Coordinates of C-alpha atoms in Angstrom, one line a residue:
M869 CA 0.0 0.0 0.0
A870 CA 1.3 3.4 -1.0
D871 CA 2.1 6.0 1.7
I872 CA -0.7 8.4 2.2
I873 CA 0.5 10.8 4.9
R874 CA 2.0 14.0 3.6
L875 CA 3.3 17.2 5.2
L876 CA 1.0 20.2 4.6
P877 CA 2.5 23.1 2.6
D878 CA 3.4 26.1 4.7
H879 CA 0.7 28.3 3.2
V880 CA -2.0 25.7 4.0
A881 CA -0.7 25.2 7.5
N882 CA -0.8 29.0 8.0
Q883 CA -4.4 29.2 6.8
I884 CA -5.4 26.5 9.3
A885 CA -3.7 28.3 12.1
A886 CA -5.4 31.5 11.0
G887 CA -8.8 29.9 11.5
E888 CA -8.0 29.7 15.3
V889 CA -6.1 32.9 15.8
V890 CA -7.9 35.3 13.4
Q891 CA -11.7 34.9 13.8
R892 CA -12.7 38.5 12.8
P893 CA -11.0 41.9 12.5
S894 CA -11.0 42.4 16.3
S895 CA -8.6 39.4 16.6
V896 CA -6.1 41.1 14.3
V897 CA -6.4 44.3 16.4
K898 CA -5.8 42.3 19.6
E899 CA -2.7 40.5 18.3
L900 CA -1.1 43.6 16.8
M901 CA -1.7 45.8 19.8
E902 CA -0.3 43.2 22.2
N903 CA 2.8 42.9 20.1
A904 CA 3.2 46.7 20.3
I905 CA 2.9 46.5 24.1
D906 CA 5.5 43.6 24.3
A907 CA 7.8 45.8 22.2
G908 CA 7.8 48.4 25.1
A909 CA 5.8 51.1 23.3
T910 CA 4.7 54.1 25.3
E911 CA 2.3 55.4 22.6
I912 CA 0.1 53.2 20.3
Q913 CA -2.2 54.3 17.5
L914 CA -5.0 52.2 16.1
I915 CA -6.5 53.1 12.7
I916 CA -9.4 51.2 11.1
K917 CA -11.7 51.6 8.1
D918 CA -15.0 49.9 7.4
G919 CA -15.0 47.9 10.6
G920 CA -11.5 46.6 10.0
K921 CA -12.4 44.8 6.7
T922 CA -10.6 47.3 4.5
L923 CA -7.8 48.6 6.8
I924 CA -6.3 47.9 10.2
Q925 CA -3.2 49.8 11.1
V926 CA -1.3 49.7 14.4
V927 CA 1.6 52.2 14.9
D928 CA 3.9 52.1 17.9
N929 CA 7.1 53.7 19.1
G930 CA 8.5 50.5 20.6
K931 CA 12.0 49.1 20.1
G932 CA 11.4 47.9 16.5
M933 CA 13.1 45.1 14.6
S934 CA 16.1 44.6 12.4
G935 CA 15.8 43.5 8.8
T936 CA 16.5 39.9 9.7
D937 CA 14.0 39.8 12.6
A938 CA 11.3 41.5 10.5
R939 CA 11.6 38.8 7.8
L940 CA 11.7 36.0 10.4
S941 CA 8.8 37.3 12.4
F942 CA 6.4 36.1 9.7
E943 CA 7.5 32.5 10.0
R944 CA 5.4 30.0 12.0
H945 CA 6.5 29.5 15.6
A946 CA 9.1 32.3 15.3
T947 CA 9.1 34.4 18.5
S948 CA 11.3 36.3 20.8
K949 CA 9.1 35.8 23.8
I950 CA 10.1 32.3 24.9
Q951 CA 13.0 29.9 24.2
K952 CA 12.2 26.7 26.0
A953 CA 9.1 24.9 27.4
E954 CA 9.8 26.0 30.9
D955 CA 9.2 29.6 29.9
L956 CA 5.5 28.9 29.4
F957 CA 5.2 29.0 33.2
N958 CA 7.1 32.3 33.6
L959 CA 5.4 34.5 31.1
H960 CA 5.7 38.3 31.3
T961 CA 4.6 39.0 27.7
K962 CA 1.3 39.0 25.9
G963 CA 2.3 36.8 23.1
F964 CA 4.4 33.6 23.1
R965 CA 3.1 31.2 20.4
G966 CA 4.7 32.8 17.3
E967 CA 1.7 32.2 15.2
A968 CA -0.1 35.6 15.0
L969 CA 1.9 37.4 12.2
A970 CA 2.1 34.2 10.1
S971 CA -1.6 33.6 10.4
I972 CA -2.5 37.3 9.6
A973 CA -0.1 37.3 6.6
A974 CA -1.8 34.1 5.3
I975 CA -5.2 35.7 4.9
A976 CA -4.5 39.4 4.2
H977 CA -2.3 41.9 2.5
V978 CA 0.3 42.9 5.1
E979 CA 2.8 45.8 5.1
M980 CA 5.3 46.2 7.9
L981 CA 7.5 49.2 8.4
T982 CA 10.0 48.9 11.3
K983 CA 13.3 50.4 12.6
T984 CA 15.3 50.0 15.8
E985 CA 16.8 52.9 17.7
D986 CA 20.4 51.9 16.8
D987 CA 19.8 51.5 13.0
D988 CA 20.0 54.4 10.7
I989 CA 17.5 53.0 8.2
G990 CA 14.4 50.8 8.5
T991 CA 12.9 47.8 6.7
K992 CA 9.7 47.7 4.7
I993 CA 8.1 44.3 3.9
K994 CA 5.0 43.5 1.8
I995 CA 3.3 40.1 2.1
E996 CA 0.2 38.9 0.3
G997 CA -1.2 35.5 1.3
S998 CA 2.0 34.3 2.9
K999 CA 4.0 35.3 -0.2
I1000 CA 6.7 38.0 0.3
V1001 CA 6.2 40.5 -2.5
T1002 CA 8.9 43.0 -1.6
Q1003 CA 11.5 43.8 1.1
E1004 CA 13.3 47.1 0.9
V1005 CA 15.3 49.5 2.9
V1006 CA 13.5 52.8 3.7
V1007 CA 13.6 55.8 6.0
A1008 CA 11.4 55.2 9.0
P1009 CA 10.9 56.5 12.6
K1010 CA 11.8 54.3 15.6
G1011 CA 9.1 51.6 16.2
T1012 CA 6.9 49.5 14.1
S1013 CA 3.9 50.2 11.8
M1014 CA 1.7 47.1 10.9
L1015 CA -0.8 47.7 8.1
V1016 CA -3.3 44.9 7.3
K1017 CA -5.6 45.3 4.2
N1018 CA -8.4 43.2 2.7
L1019 CA -8.8 40.7 5.5
F1020 CA -9.8 37.2 4.2
F1021 CA -9.2 38.3 0.6
N1022 CA -8.3 34.7 -0.4
I1023 CA -11.0 33.0 1.8
P1024 CA -14.3 34.4 0.5
A1025 CA -16.4 32.0 2.7
R1026 CA -14.8 33.5 5.8
R1027 CA -15.3 37.0 4.6
N1028 CA -19.0 36.4 4.0
F1029 CA -19.4 35.3 7.6
L1030 CA -18.3 38.8 8.8
K1031 CA -21.1 41.0 10.1
S1032 CA -21.8 44.6 9.2
D1033 CA -19.2 47.4 9.7
Q1034 CA -21.0 48.6 12.8
V1035 CA -20.9 45.2 14.4
E1036 CA -17.3 44.6 13.6
Y1037 CA -16.4 48.1 14.9
R1038 CA -18.1 47.2 18.2
H1039 CA -16.0 44.1 18.6
I1040 CA -12.8 46.1 17.9
A1041 CA -13.9 48.8 20.4
D1042 CA -14.3 46.1 23.0
E1043 CA -10.7 44.8 22.4
F1044 CA -9.4 48.3 22.5
H1045 CA -11.1 48.9 25.9
R1046 CA -9.6 45.7 27.3
I1047 CA -6.0 46.4 26.2
S1048 CA -6.1 50.1 27.1
L1049 CA -7.5 49.4 30.6
A1050 CA -4.8 46.7 31.2
H1051 CA -2.1 49.2 30.4
P1052 CA -3.0 52.7 31.7
Q1053 CA 0.7 53.7 31.6
V1054 CA 0.6 53.6 27.7
A1055 CA -1.0 56.3 25.7
F1056 CA -3.6 55.1 23.1
N1057 CA -5.2 56.9 20.1
F1058 CA -8.1 55.3 18.2
Y1059 CA -9.3 56.5 14.8
N1060 CA -12.3 55.0 12.9
N1061 CA -12.9 56.0 9.3
G1062 CA -10.9 59.2 9.7
S1063 CA -12.7 60.4 12.8
D1064 CA -11.1 60.6 16.3
V1065 CA -12.7 58.1 18.7
F1066 CA -10.4 58.0 21.7
Q1067 CA -7.4 60.0 22.8
L1068 CA -6.1 58.4 26.0
P1069 CA -3.1 59.9 27.6
A1070 CA -0.8 57.9 29.9
N1071 CA -2.4 58.0 33.3
D1072 CA -3.4 56.1 36.4
F1073 CA -6.0 53.3 36.4
R1074 CA -8.9 55.3 37.8
K1075 CA -8.4 58.2 35.2
R1076 CA -8.1 55.6 32.4
I1077 CA -11.5 54.1 33.4
V1078 CA -13.1 57.6 33.5
H1079 CA -11.6 58.5 30.1
I1080 CA -13.2 55.4 28.5
F1081 CA -16.5 55.2 30.3
G1082 CA -17.3 58.9 30.9
R1083 CA -16.9 61.4 33.7
K1084 CA -20.0 60.2 35.5
T1085 CA -18.1 56.9 36.2
D1086 CA -15.8 58.6 38.7
E1087 CA -18.5 59.0 41.3
K1088 CA -19.5 55.3 41.0
L1089 CA -16.1 53.8 41.8
V1090 CA -15.1 52.3 45.2
P1091 CA -11.4 51.3 45.5
V1092 CA -10.3 47.8 46.3
E1093 CA -6.9 46.9 47.7
E1094 CA -5.6 43.7 49.3
E1095 CA -2.2 42.0 49.2
T1096 CA -1.5 38.4 50.4
Q1097 CA 1.1 35.8 49.7
V1098 CA -1.2 34.2 47.1
V1099 CA -2.5 37.2 45.1
K1100 CA -2.4 41.0 45.1
I1101 CA -5.9 42.5 44.3
S1102 CA -6.3 46.1 43.2
G1103 CA -8.8 48.1 41.2
Y1104 CA -12.3 49.4 41.6
I1105 CA -15.8 48.2 42.0
Q1106 CA -19.0 50.2 41.3
K1107 CA -21.4 51.1 44.0
P1108 CA -24.4 48.8 44.4
E1109 CA -27.0 51.4 43.2
F1110 CA -25.3 51.5 39.8
A1111 CA -25.7 47.7 39.1
K1112 CA -27.1 46.9 35.7
K1113 CA -28.9 44.0 34.1
S1114 CA -26.2 43.8 31.4
R1115 CA -22.6 42.6 31.9
G1116 CA -20.9 45.4 30.0
E1117 CA -18.6 46.8 32.6
Q1118 CA -17.0 43.7 34.2
F1119 CA -13.3 43.4 33.7
F1120 CA -10.8 41.0 35.3
F1121 CA -7.1 41.4 34.6
A1122 CA -4.6 38.7 35.6
N1123 CA -0.9 40.0 35.4
N1124 CA -2.1 42.8 33.1
R1125 CA -3.9 40.5 30.8
F1126 CA -7.7 40.5 30.3
I1127 CA -9.3 37.2 31.3
K1128 CA -12.8 35.8 31.4
S1129 CA -13.7 33.8 34.5
P1130 CA -17.3 32.9 35.4
Y1131 CA -16.0 31.3 38.6
L1132 CA -14.4 34.6 39.9
H1133 CA -17.4 36.5 38.6
H1134 CA -19.6 34.4 40.9
A1135 CA -17.3 35.5 43.8
I1136 CA -18.1 39.1 43.1
L1137 CA -21.8 38.4 43.0
G1138 CA -21.5 36.7 46.3
A1139 CA -19.9 39.7 47.8
F1140 CA -22.7 42.0 46.5
E1141 CA -25.4 39.6 47.7
G1142 CA -28.2 41.4 49.5
V1143 CA -27.2 44.9 48.4
I1144 CA -28.1 44.8 44.7
R1145 CA -31.4 43.9 43.0
P1146 CA -31.9 40.3 41.9
G1147 CA -30.9 39.8 38.2
T1148 CA -28.5 42.7 38.1
H1149 CA -24.7 42.6 37.9
P1150 CA -22.2 45.0 39.5
G1151 CA -19.5 46.7 37.6
Y1152 CA -15.9 46.1 38.5
F1153 CA -12.3 46.7 37.2
L1154 CA -10.0 44.4 39.1
N1155 CA -6.3 43.5 38.7
L1156 CA -5.0 40.2 40.0
E1157 CA -1.3 39.8 40.3
V1158 CA -0.2 36.2 40.9
D1159 CA 3.0 34.3 40.5
P1160 CA 3.4 33.4 36.8
A1161 CA 4.1 29.8 37.8
T1162 CA 0.7 29.5 39.3
I1163 CA -1.3 30.5 36.2
D1164 CA -1.7 28.6 32.9
I1165 CA -2.4 30.9 29.9
N1166 CA -1.7 28.3 27.2
I1167 CA -5.3 26.9 27.0
H1168 CA -6.9 28.7 24.1
P1169 CA -5.5 30.8 21.2
T1170 CA -7.3 33.9 22.4
K1171 CA -5.5 33.6 25.8
T1172 CA -8.6 34.9 27.6
E1173 CA -9.3 31.6 29.4
V1174 CA -6.8 30.8 32.1
K1175 CA -6.3 28.3 34.9
F1176 CA -5.2 29.1 38.4
D1177 CA -3.5 26.5 40.7
D1178 CA -5.6 27.4 43.7
E1179 CA -8.8 28.8 42.5
H1180 CA -10.7 28.1 45.7
T1181 CA -8.4 30.3 47.8
L1182 CA -8.5 33.0 45.1
Y1183 CA -12.3 32.9 45.2
A1184 CA -12.5 33.3 49.0
M1185 CA -9.9 36.2 49.0
L1186 CA -11.7 38.0 46.2
K1187 CA -15.1 37.7 47.8
S1188 CA -13.8 38.9 51.3
T1189 CA -11.8 41.7 49.8
V1190 CA -14.8 43.1 47.9
K1191 CA -17.0 42.8 51.0
H1192 CA -14.4 44.6 53.0
S1193 CA -14.3 47.5 50.5
L1194 CA -18.1 47.8 50.5
G1195 CA -18.1 48.0 54.3
Q1196 CA -15.0 50.2 54.6
F1197 CA -16.4 53.0 52.4
N1198 CA -19.9 52.8 54.0
V1199 CA -21.5 51.4 50.9
V1200 CA -23.2 48.6 52.8
P1201 CA -25.8 49.9 55.3
A1202 CA -24.9 49.1 58.9
L1203 CA -26.5 49.5 62.3
D1204 CA -24.1 51.4 64.7
F1205 CA -26.0 52.9 67.6
E1206 CA -22.9 54.6 69.0
Q1207 CA -22.5 56.7 65.9
D1208 CA -26.2 57.4 65.1
Q1209 CA -26.6 61.1 65.4
N1210 CA -30.3 60.8 66.1
L1211 CA -29.6 59.0 69.3
D1212 CA -26.9 61.2 70.6
T1213 CA -27.7 62.9 74.0
P1214 CA -27.4 66.7 74.0
Y1215 CA -24.6 68.1 76.3
S1216 CA -27.2 70.1 78.4
Y1217 CA -29.1 66.9 79.2
K1218 CA -26.0 64.8 79.9
N1219 CA -26.2 64.9 83.8
K1220 CA -29.9 65.7 84.1
A1221 CA -31.9 63.2 86.2
V1222 CA -34.6 61.2 84.5
G1223 CA -38.1 61.7 85.7
I1224 CA -41.6 60.4 85.0
P1225 CA -43.4 62.6 82.3
Q1226 CA -46.3 64.5 83.7
V1227 CA -49.6 64.6 81.7
V1228 CA -51.8 67.7 82.3
V1229 CA -55.5 67.4 81.3
D1230 CA -58.0 70.3 81.2
S1231 CA -61.0 68.6 82.8
S1232 CA -63.2 71.7 82.3
F1233 CA -62.8 71.8 78.5
N1234 CA -66.1 71.3 76.6
P1235 CA -65.9 71.4 72.7
F1236 CA -69.6 72.4 72.5
E1237 CA -69.3 75.3 74.9
T1238 CA -70.0 78.7 73.3
T1239 CA -68.2 80.7 75.9
Q1240 CA -64.4 81.0 76.2
P1241 CA -62.8 79.0 79.1
P1242 CA -61.3 81.2 81.8
K1243 CA -57.7 82.1 81.3
G1244 CA -55.1 80.7 83.6
N1245 CA -56.6 77.2 83.9
S1246 CA -54.6 74.0 83.6
G1247 CA -55.3 73.8 79.9
G1248 CA -53.5 77.1 79.1
S1249 CA -54.9 80.0 77.0
Y1250 CA -56.7 77.9 74.4
S1251 CA -58.8 79.8 71.9
K1252 CA -61.6 77.7 70.3
P1253 CA -63.3 78.9 67.1
K1254 CA -67.0 79.3 67.3
V1255 CA -69.0 77.0 64.9
D1256 CA -72.6 77.7 64.1
G1257 CA -75.0 75.0 63.0
W1258 CA -72.7 72.1 63.8
E1259 CA -75.7 69.8 64.0
S1260 CA -76.0 69.9 60.2
L1261 CA -72.6 68.3 59.8
Y1262 CA -74.1 65.0 61.1
S1263 CA -77.4 65.0 59.2
G1264 CA -78.2 62.0 57.1
L1265 CA -75.7 59.7 58.8
E1266 CA -78.3 57.2 59.9
T1267 CA -79.6 56.5 56.4
S1268 CA -76.2 56.6 54.6
S1269 CA -74.6 54.1 56.9
D1270 CA -77.3 51.6 56.1
T1271 CA -77.4 52.1 52.3
N1272 CA -73.7 52.0 51.8
E1273 CA -73.0 49.0 54.0
S1274 CA -73.9 46.5 51.3
H1275 CA -71.6 48.2 48.7
L1276 CA -68.4 48.1 50.7
E1277 CA -65.5 46.3 48.8
F1278 CA -62.3 45.2 50.3
E1279 CA -59.2 44.5 48.1
S1280 CA -57.0 41.6 49.2
E1281 CA -54.3 42.2 46.6
V1282 CA -53.2 44.7 44.0
V1283 CA -54.9 44.2 40.7
N1284 CA -53.2 45.5 37.6
S1285 CA -55.7 46.8 35.0
S1286 CA -53.8 49.9 33.9
I1287 CA -52.4 48.3 30.8
F1288 CA -55.7 48.4 29.0
D1289 CA -57.3 51.5 30.6
G1290 CA -59.6 53.5 28.3
E1291 CA -60.6 50.6 26.0
K1292 CA -63.3 48.8 28.1
E1293 CA -66.0 49.3 25.5
A1294 CA -64.2 47.1 23.0
V1295 CA -64.2 44.0 25.2
D1296 CA -66.7 41.2 24.8
H1297 CA -67.6 40.4 28.4
T1298 CA -69.5 37.3 27.4
T1299 CA -66.2 35.4 27.4
T1300 CA -65.3 33.6 30.6
T1301 CA -61.8 34.0 31.9
F1302 CA -59.9 33.0 35.0
Q1303 CA -56.4 33.8 36.2
L1304 CA -54.5 30.8 37.6
R1305 CA -51.6 31.4 40.0
K1306 CA -51.0 34.9 38.6
K1307 CA -49.3 33.4 35.6
Y1308 CA -51.9 31.8 33.3
I1309 CA -55.2 33.0 31.9
I1310 CA -57.8 30.3 31.3
T1311 CA -60.6 31.0 28.9
T1312 CA -63.3 28.8 27.3
I1313 CA -63.8 27.9 23.7
K1314 CA -66.3 25.7 21.9
S1315 CA -64.1 22.5 22.0
G1316 CA -62.8 23.0 25.6
M1317 CA -60.5 25.6 27.1
V1318 CA -57.3 27.5 26.4
V1319 CA -54.5 28.1 28.9
I1320 CA -52.5 31.2 28.0
N1321 CA -49.2 32.4 29.5
Q1322 CA -50.1 36.0 30.3
S1323 CA -46.5 37.3 30.0
R1324 CA -45.8 35.7 26.6
A1325 CA -49.2 36.7 25.3
H1326 CA -48.6 40.3 26.2
Q1327 CA -45.1 40.2 24.7
R1328 CA -46.7 39.1 21.4
V1329 CA -49.3 41.9 21.5
L1330 CA -46.8 44.6 22.3
Y1331 CA -44.2 43.3 19.9
E1332 CA -46.6 43.5 16.9
N1333 CA -47.8 47.0 18.0
F1334 CA -44.3 48.4 18.3
L1335 CA -43.2 46.8 15.0
K1336 CA -46.2 48.4 13.3
N1337 CA -45.3 51.8 14.8
I1338 CA -41.7 51.5 13.6
T1339 CA -42.4 50.4 10.1
I1340 CA -45.7 52.0 9.2
K1341 CA -46.6 55.0 11.4
E1342 CA -45.3 57.1 14.2
A1343 CA -46.5 56.3 17.7
V1344 CA -48.1 58.6 20.2
S1345 CA -45.7 60.2 22.7
Q1346 CA -46.3 61.8 26.1
Q1347 CA -44.2 64.8 26.9
L1348 CA -42.3 64.9 30.2
L1349 CA -42.8 68.0 32.4
F1350 CA -39.2 67.7 33.5
P1351 CA -36.8 66.1 30.9
L1352 CA -34.8 63.1 32.0
T1353 CA -31.0 63.2 31.8
L1354 CA -29.4 59.8 31.6
S1355 CA -25.6 59.2 31.7
F1356 CA -23.9 56.5 29.5
S1357 CA -20.4 55.6 28.4
P1358 CA -19.2 56.8 25.0
S1359 CA -19.6 53.3 23.5
E1360 CA -23.2 53.1 24.8
I1361 CA -23.9 56.6 23.4
H1362 CA -22.6 55.3 20.0
I1363 CA -25.2 52.5 20.1
L1364 CA -28.0 55.0 21.1
K1365 CA -27.1 57.1 18.1
E1366 CA -27.5 54.1 15.8
I1367 CA -31.0 53.3 17.1
K1368 CA -32.2 56.8 17.8
E1369 CA -34.3 57.0 14.6
N1370 CA -36.2 53.8 15.5
L1371 CA -36.7 54.9 19.1
C1372 CA -38.3 58.1 17.8
T1373 CA -40.8 56.2 15.7
V1374 CA -41.7 54.2 18.8
G1375 CA -42.5 57.4 20.8
F1376 CA -39.3 58.6 22.4
V1377 CA -38.4 62.2 22.1
F1378 CA -34.8 63.2 22.5
G1379 CA -33.1 66.4 23.4
D1380 CA -29.4 66.8 23.5
L1381 CA -27.3 63.7 22.8
T1382 CA -23.7 64.3 23.9
E1383 CA -20.8 62.1 24.6
E1384 CA -21.6 62.2 28.3
G1385 CA -25.4 61.4 28.3
V1386 CA -28.7 61.8 26.7
E1387 CA -31.7 64.1 27.4
I1388 CA -35.2 62.5 27.0
K1389 CA -38.2 64.9 26.6
G1390 CA -40.9 62.4 25.8
V1391 CA -41.7 58.7 26.2
P1392 CA -44.2 56.3 24.6
V1393 CA -47.6 56.1 26.2
L1394 CA -47.1 52.7 27.7
V1395 CA -43.8 53.6 29.3
A1396 CA -43.6 55.1 32.8
E1397 CA -41.0 57.7 33.6
S1398 CA -39.4 55.4 36.2
E1399 CA -38.9 52.7 33.6
V1400 CA -36.9 54.7 31.1
Q1401 CA -33.5 54.1 32.6
M1402 CA -34.1 50.3 32.8
I1403 CA -35.4 50.2 29.2
M1404 CA -32.4 52.1 27.8
E1405 CA -30.0 49.8 29.7
Q1406 CA -31.8 46.7 28.4
L1407 CA -31.8 48.0 24.9
I1408 CA -28.1 48.7 25.0
S1409 CA -27.4 45.3 26.5
D1410 CA -29.4 43.5 23.8
F1411 CA -27.7 45.4 21.0
Q1412 CA -24.2 44.7 22.5
Q1413 CA -24.9 41.0 22.8
E1414 CA -26.8 40.3 19.6
V1415 CA -25.3 43.2 17.5
P1416 CA -27.8 43.3 14.6
G1417 CA -26.5 44.4 11.3
D1418 CA -29.2 45.8 9.0
S1419 CA -32.0 48.2 9.8
F1420 CA -34.7 45.6 9.8
S1421 CA -32.9 43.6 12.5
Q1422 CA -32.5 46.7 14.6
S1423 CA -36.2 47.4 14.4
D1424 CA -37.0 43.8 15.2
M1425 CA -34.7 43.8 18.2
L1426 CA -36.0 47.1 19.4
A1427 CA -39.6 45.9 19.3
K1428 CA -38.6 42.7 21.1
T1429 CA -36.7 44.5 23.9
L1430 CA -39.6 47.0 24.5
A1431 CA -42.1 44.1 24.5
K1432 CA -40.1 42.1 27.0
T1433 CA -39.5 45.0 29.3
L1434 CA -43.1 46.4 29.3
S1435 CA -45.1 43.2 29.3
V1436 CA -47.1 41.9 32.2
K1437 CA -44.8 39.8 34.4
T1438 CA -45.6 36.5 36.1
G1439 CA -47.0 37.3 39.6
E1440 CA -49.1 40.3 38.5
S1441 CA -52.8 40.1 39.1
L1442 CA -55.2 41.2 36.3
D1443 CA -58.8 42.1 36.7
E1444 CA -61.5 40.5 34.5
F1445 CA -61.5 43.3 32.0
S1446 CA -57.7 43.1 31.4
Q1447 CA -57.9 39.3 31.1
V1448 CA -60.6 39.4 28.4
K1449 CA -58.8 42.3 26.6
L1450 CA -55.5 40.4 26.6
V1451 CA -57.2 37.3 25.1
N1452 CA -58.9 39.3 22.4
D1453 CA -55.8 41.2 21.5
L1454 CA -53.7 38.0 21.3
F1455 CA -56.0 36.3 18.9
A1456 CA -56.1 39.5 16.8
C1457 CA -52.3 39.2 16.2
K1458 CA -50.9 37.8 13.0
E1459 CA -49.0 35.2 15.0
T1460 CA -50.7 33.8 18.1
T1461 CA -49.0 30.6 18.9
L1462 CA -45.4 31.8 19.6
S1463 CA -44.0 34.7 21.5
P1464 CA -41.4 37.1 19.9
F1465 CA -38.7 34.8 21.4
N1466 CA -40.2 31.6 19.8
K1467 CA -41.8 30.2 23.0
K1468 CA -45.3 28.7 23.1
V1469 CA -47.9 31.2 24.2
Y1470 CA -50.9 28.9 24.9
I1471 CA -52.1 25.3 24.9
T1472 CA -55.5 24.0 24.1
I1473 CA -57.3 21.4 26.3
T1474 CA -60.2 19.8 24.5
E1475 CA -63.3 18.4 26.2
N1476 CA -62.1 14.9 25.1
D1477 CA -58.8 15.4 26.9
I1478 CA -60.7 16.2 30.1
E1479 CA -63.0 13.2 29.8
R1480 CA -60.0 10.9 29.3
K1481 CA -58.7 11.9 32.7
F1482 CA -61.9 10.5 34.3
I1483 CA -61.6 7.1 32.7

């Protein structure tokens, strides 16, 4: 039998490696910026066009490379970061695999311009699909400039999987945030399609957070500091009242490297237990410094998943440190009777003897007396107004108490009927409905009965109404007497600008929209003023996670988010009118069986199904 195993050509092996290392333009940004930091750069510029599909350029003032090193850097497993296997457990650099540049060069047009401080001239290399086109000597400043064009030009299938420019830009911005937060001592500049996005000077960690997420963030931060033999914890957590439903501002850094750790995130949630609302997540920016020998980074090509030797100890220390910071800065409410100002004894009463309080009663006072009581009595100088015809105030009480007694009603629980107020004439009250466990509405039909999930049914009704308002007509808006001013980070403001037009068609009216916040002058009729902040946060969270591309997807997601936020929740009581109205509106929808999130809305139980239960 002939031999069938062959060595893959280098360009094929590079494309296979690129599938792991380069998943989208943000992966290229991450690798190039980390290389710039490893080169000792103090100033890094990131320039992108069309969401990184057309151009990604990273310019740094690091130590640069010689001509030989520049050529060798594009070979697979060529690196200056490690020399032997033991170095993997003593890493002080971001990169160490030696695969990034080879992978990027295999699927894009790459141009490198580099020069060291000692050399008089630099080196310029052009590569297209792993093939070196030119290498020449040029005049260049100290440092390295990496220019990547036409990503996935030779893999059309991978290029077709890329999302819209806005979506890819959002992923690049996330990577920029992570790297710039991990290295506040480095100055960063970010340009998108010729416009200035971020100008971050070299600063301390707190100011770097404020520069990225807005000035309002400064008042939210609580410092965290703890140093033990196992780990040194430093950074900031956000106050409990600023906890959000989204997970947008949670950052862990291990040895100045961004990591993802659900296990450590659970420790933070445990520390905040009891001081934040259920279903919300606190924001934090925490640096963990551990011995490089106790952490394994070589798990995944993205290097965001790591393993610690003693995670249980780290979990306990992190939880107790965050709890200590919450208590130290009086964020957690505490009962301390010695420091309660309301219970402090005045100095003039400090040595005063305690006596029994004396109660003085004016026994001669008569409210129906027309003459003034004599002055100087025990009741003091009390002046009572004279009331004529006081007997008429009590006329008719004998009959009214009997007639109204039979009409008294007592409410045992709060009944929510406000969602359909003003439309009672349109309801057919001949339909029989019943609410079961404040979750289901049971109504009768000819063949049996229907059990409806009230929350999912209301989501379907609201979803179709909002979608109709967005695509066909403008909705009715209620103006606010005092406009609301909500603060968001620059990245969140960027998302709001994208969906502002659709929000206006739903019924929102905007005032000033700046980099620091947004002013809201009007809201849809169904939205309460107290719900606006929650709705905006939920909208931004959904758009960050699902990142829709085209305008139809944006409109669909906007309608889904509003329907989910404003719908009747499980546990809310509905009166009979609201139950019937909800049933009628549901079966007037175009789609009645599924909610906007493809979950079953109702089930039908026929009379035969019921009879089978009695056999």
